[in-house]
Amino acid sequence: MLDKSFDPTAIEERWYQRWESAGYFRQQADKTPAYCIQLPPPNVTGTLHMGHAFQQTLMDALIRYHRMRGFNTNWVVGTDHAGIATQIVVERQLEEKGTSRHDLGREKFVERVWQWKQQSGSTITRQMRRLGASANWTYADTEGQKSGYFTMDAHMSRAVVEVFVRLYEEGLIYRGKRLVNWDPVLGTAVSDLEVDTEEEDGRIWELRYPGEDFSLTVATTRPETMLGDVAVAVHPQDARYRDLIGKKVQLPLTGRTIPVIADEYVDPQFGTGCVKITPGHDFNDYQVGRRHNLDPISVFTLDARVNDHAPAKYRGLERFEARKQVLADLTAQGLLVAEKPYKLRVPRSGRTGVIVEPMLTDQWFVAMETLARPALHASKTGELKFYPEHWTTTYDQWLENIQDWCISRQLWWGHQIPAWYDDAGNCYVARSEEELKKKHPGKKLRRDPDVLDTWFSSALVPFSSLGWPEKTKDQEVFLPSSVLVTGFDIIFFWVARMVMMSLHFTGKLPFRDVYINAIVRDAEGEKMSKSKGNTLDPLDLIDGIAFDALLKKSTVGLLKADHRQKVEGYIKAHFANGIPAFGTDALRFTFASLASFSRTLNFDLNRCEGYRNFCNKLWNATRFVLMNTEGKDCAQDESRPVKLSFIDRWIISRLQRVEAEVAQGFADYRFDNLAGAIYRFVWDEYCDWYVELAKLQLQDPDEAVQRGTRRTLVRTLETSLRLAHPLIPFITEELWQKVAPLAGKRVNATGDTIMLQPYPKSQPERIDEAAERDMALLKEWTVATRNLRAESKLPPGERLPLYATAQPPVSDPRLMLAALKALARLEEIRHVAQLPDSPAPVAVVGEARLMLYKEVDPAAEAERISKEIARVTGEIAKSKAKLANSSFVERAPKPVVEQERQRLAAAAELLQKLQDQLKKLRGDK
RNA sequence: GGGUGCUUAGCUCAGCGGUAGAGCGUCGCCCUUACAAGGCGAAUGUCGUAGGUUCGACCCCUACAGCACCCACCA
């Protein structure tokens, strides 16, 4: 016997273990068709957050669904070395110990990061297991840790080198001194995508540069960069300055003179129409400088201090110190014309938040244009499909305006670039140093110290995880993968680049569909952030957490007092009693239910509670079924006669419809629809109606009816469990084990799990419209009668007779009335030609009028009827107006007009009855 | 400057050319032997604003407003 309510923790522990150790998650050789999903590899040292949990729930649902449908499923998982992020973490650890990576040296430092990876690397994969992820952990698992590939393991690294070398050989990778976004804190270049520009309140200054018999005023938001100015630019057509083009001005503070140049880039309408040109520290100016053959002057060191190209006075000053000094000196010389408040866009490094400095450095780039073209083609032709579709635009537009990709990072943790230099500075790219030494014996070679952007290796995952560069069978089977489930924030970082790389190196798409999932927000739609305290840990929703523990956990590591206070406030307001344990299934069902095509997902704890209750409902329904079927004849062998009533046939029919709805939901990636369909079927149809009616049928003296009921109870439940399994794997497995034998499922060695059972498939031939019509009537009569009951304010337990002026037009009126009597808790049902002469409320159902005979309060009843009359009168007016409109009657489709006529007729009839009642009521007084 | 999405019940969201739906919340009544994590019932909306198309618009079109996000080199 099942416990009275379900305890998720116990169930979940039991099943995951068994599934994994039985090897159910693995792909199967020679089974077709294939279904493959590539997990966006999480940071190896990271922890699971709501976004992961959401994504992974959807992926696992898809994988389980297809596995049950007989696909050869392969959920390829792995972890990402996350270059910058991981290096930062370890550097912080060192900092706490009062040391630094520079003290350690590169080799020791990298060793240290590996240690940290080994130590914390399993956290996130352990958490994924708690979610029930049926991932192929042992696939591409070269390190033997059952967490898939690692982007820096030997195999994945080999693919990285191979791709780098090939692209270099094809001329698609080049090295050059370019202006790049530089993070002066990390001391590395970052790509355009890793820079976030936000509008901030700042200032703009106007500086005067004196010429011989004139002076020019330039505007700047970064006065310190004037130390590196090489020109002042004006628009060639600008009448104010046309005569000055080619003349020189003095660059204050530096003793240099610079030319006045003409360039279309200048907008004469903006500011003074004169622009200072600093090619060494501004992307626009860099282009201008190139056009005019002006060499850039770098005035900052790599940690953003003024360098030796500036006058001695400023050397060594940090950039913002230098700004103050420059401004002070310009003021002293009377060259500062104005200082105004100004809204400016400040580029900040996504990782550190520090203001990025455009810096002229040697970097490696991938030339993107030739790679982008086929990727664009794929989306244009529809070979690559986005869900929701509108993300295609985002993808297309980025590819249409693609820029070369700066792939080198001045970090230590990552794939070191396979390039070497000889003493003369010549560059050699090779697969290994050995290969190079063979080619160039005796040469002294020094390896490029830079590593590759983390996204470089991520871009290869769809094929490198399948064994590339070797030719493997898996690439034939699992490439392209079926769908990529990921967030819109990495469409550029990752999705587009995977498409480009896969097409280029394998000729195949990395995936056919891209499902862009919503961003998880808190219940109010606010971004989840540690400093607000509104983050949720998926594990806390699964296991529950007490208020104190939650508070402590949320405030740990928050240094600022006002942050702490804010977080405390939030937690007190939202989680005064902590968070109850909802269990994995409830959490998963919540995610699925909220996964519509909208851009954000506001995670509501109450929703989660509701779905926990749903799990409990399913549990208890099973309890009921088991109590009534275990040890009894459930007619599985069909040896004895079985009778199925319209009620049995109705639930079977409904089941076919839900199965179809669920299939449609999966096909459309509308997880909300399919979760809703399952929810409504289990709760609103099976539990609320079928189980209640089964209670009646189980008391039928005819054993064939009992057998039919038991069989339907069991089979419908067993099917529902399979239907729901992709969303709520644990509870369905637990219950299925008990229910399946009663449903005649032979549990054998390989199929000893719901996971590998066939997924329910809608059988249209079992849709029974007649039974559905009968059931609709039964429901209608029942609801109407229950309404009468509620309106009569009957004391509990009191049963009244129901007077009805007609029989329900169903195939089996006897059963129908018995059911009505039970469901509406009636004393009996009397058929009469005329309702009793009573002011008691009357319900109209089809042809029949129903009354629960009872003395009523005439005043209250009169009021109720008057209200009803008002409503019906309104409806009649609307209908009449419509039908009076000749163009409606002539031009609307016939059935619509007919429907309107019937509506009017029914309403008129109802109105007459209500008016009679009201008259009677008033007359009685 | 370009682009995208959103605006529907108190809250969070579905929906759709033919008289508005769900979950949660609210309000009654009920511990009816699967489930109080439950049952039965009820209330609640000029579907952002203004036009247009249509016999008919929450839905299609146009403009506007508000919110959010993405991309972009204006000093």
Coordinates of N, CA, C and O in Angstrom, one line a residue, chain A residues 544-551 570-582 605:
Chain A
G544 N 13.8 21.9 -0.2 CA 13.3 22.8 0.8 C 14.5 23.3 1.6 O 15.6 22.8 1.6
I545 N 14.2 24.5 2.2 CA 15.2 25.1 3.0 C 14.6 26.0 4.1 O 13.5 26.6 3.8
A546 N 15.1 26.0 5.3 CA 14.6 26.8 6.4 C 14.9 28.2 6.2 O 15.9 28.6 5.5
F547 N 14.1 29.1 6.8 CA 14.4 30.5 6.7 C 15.8 30.9 7.0 O 16.5 31.6 6.3
D548 N 16.2 30.5 8.2 CA 17.6 30.9 8.7 C 18.7 30.5 7.7 O 19.6 31.2 7.4
A549 N 18.6 29.2 7.3 CA 19.6 28.7 6.3 C 19.6 29.5 5.0 O 20.6 29.9 4.5
L550 N 18.4 29.8 4.6 CA 18.3 30.6 3.3 C 18.9 32.0 3.5 O 19.6 32.5 2.6
L551 N 18.5 32.6 4.6 CA 19.1 34.0 4.8 C 20.6 33.9 4.9 O 21.3 34.8 4.3
Y570 N 14.1 41.3 1.3 CA 13.5 40.5 0.3 C 13.1 39.1 0.8 O 12.0 38.6 0.6
I571 N 14.1 38.5 1.5 CA 13.9 37.1 1.9 C 12.8 37.1 3.0 O 11.9 36.2 3.0
K572 N 12.8 38.1 3.9 CA 11.7 38.1 4.9 C 10.4 38.3 4.3 O 9.4 37.7 4.7
A573 N 10.3 39.1 3.2 CA 9.0 39.4 2.6 C 8.5 38.2 1.8 O 7.3 37.9 1.7
H574 N 9.5 37.5 1.2 CA 9.0 36.4 0.3 C 9.1 35.0 0.8 O 8.4 34.1 0.4
F575 N 10.1 34.8 1.7 CA 10.3 33.4 2.2 C 10.3 33.4 3.7 O 11.2 32.8 4.3
A576 N 9.3 34.0 4.4 CA 9.3 34.1 5.8 C 9.4 32.7 6.5 O 9.9 32.6 7.5
N577 N 8.8 31.8 5.8 CA 8.8 30.4 6.3 C 9.8 29.5 5.6 O 9.6 28.3 5.6
G578 N 10.8 30.1 5.0 CA 11.7 29.3 4.2 C 11.0 28.8 2.9 O 10.0 29.4 2.5
I579 N 11.5 27.7 2.4 CA 10.8 27.1 1.2 C 10.6 25.7 1.5 O 11.4 24.9 1.9
P580 N 9.3 25.2 1.3 CA 9.1 23.8 1.5 C 9.7 23.0 0.4 O 10.0 23.5 -0.7
A581 N 9.8 21.7 0.7 CA 10.4 20.8 -0.3 C 9.3 20.4 -1.3 O 8.3 19.8 -1.0
F582 N 9.5 20.8 -2.6 CA 8.5 20.5 -3.6 C 8.9 19.2 -4.3 O 8.0 18.6 -4.9
L605 N 6.7 30.7 -7.0 CA 6.7 29.6 -6.0 C 5.3 29.0 -5.9 O 5.2 27.8 -5.7

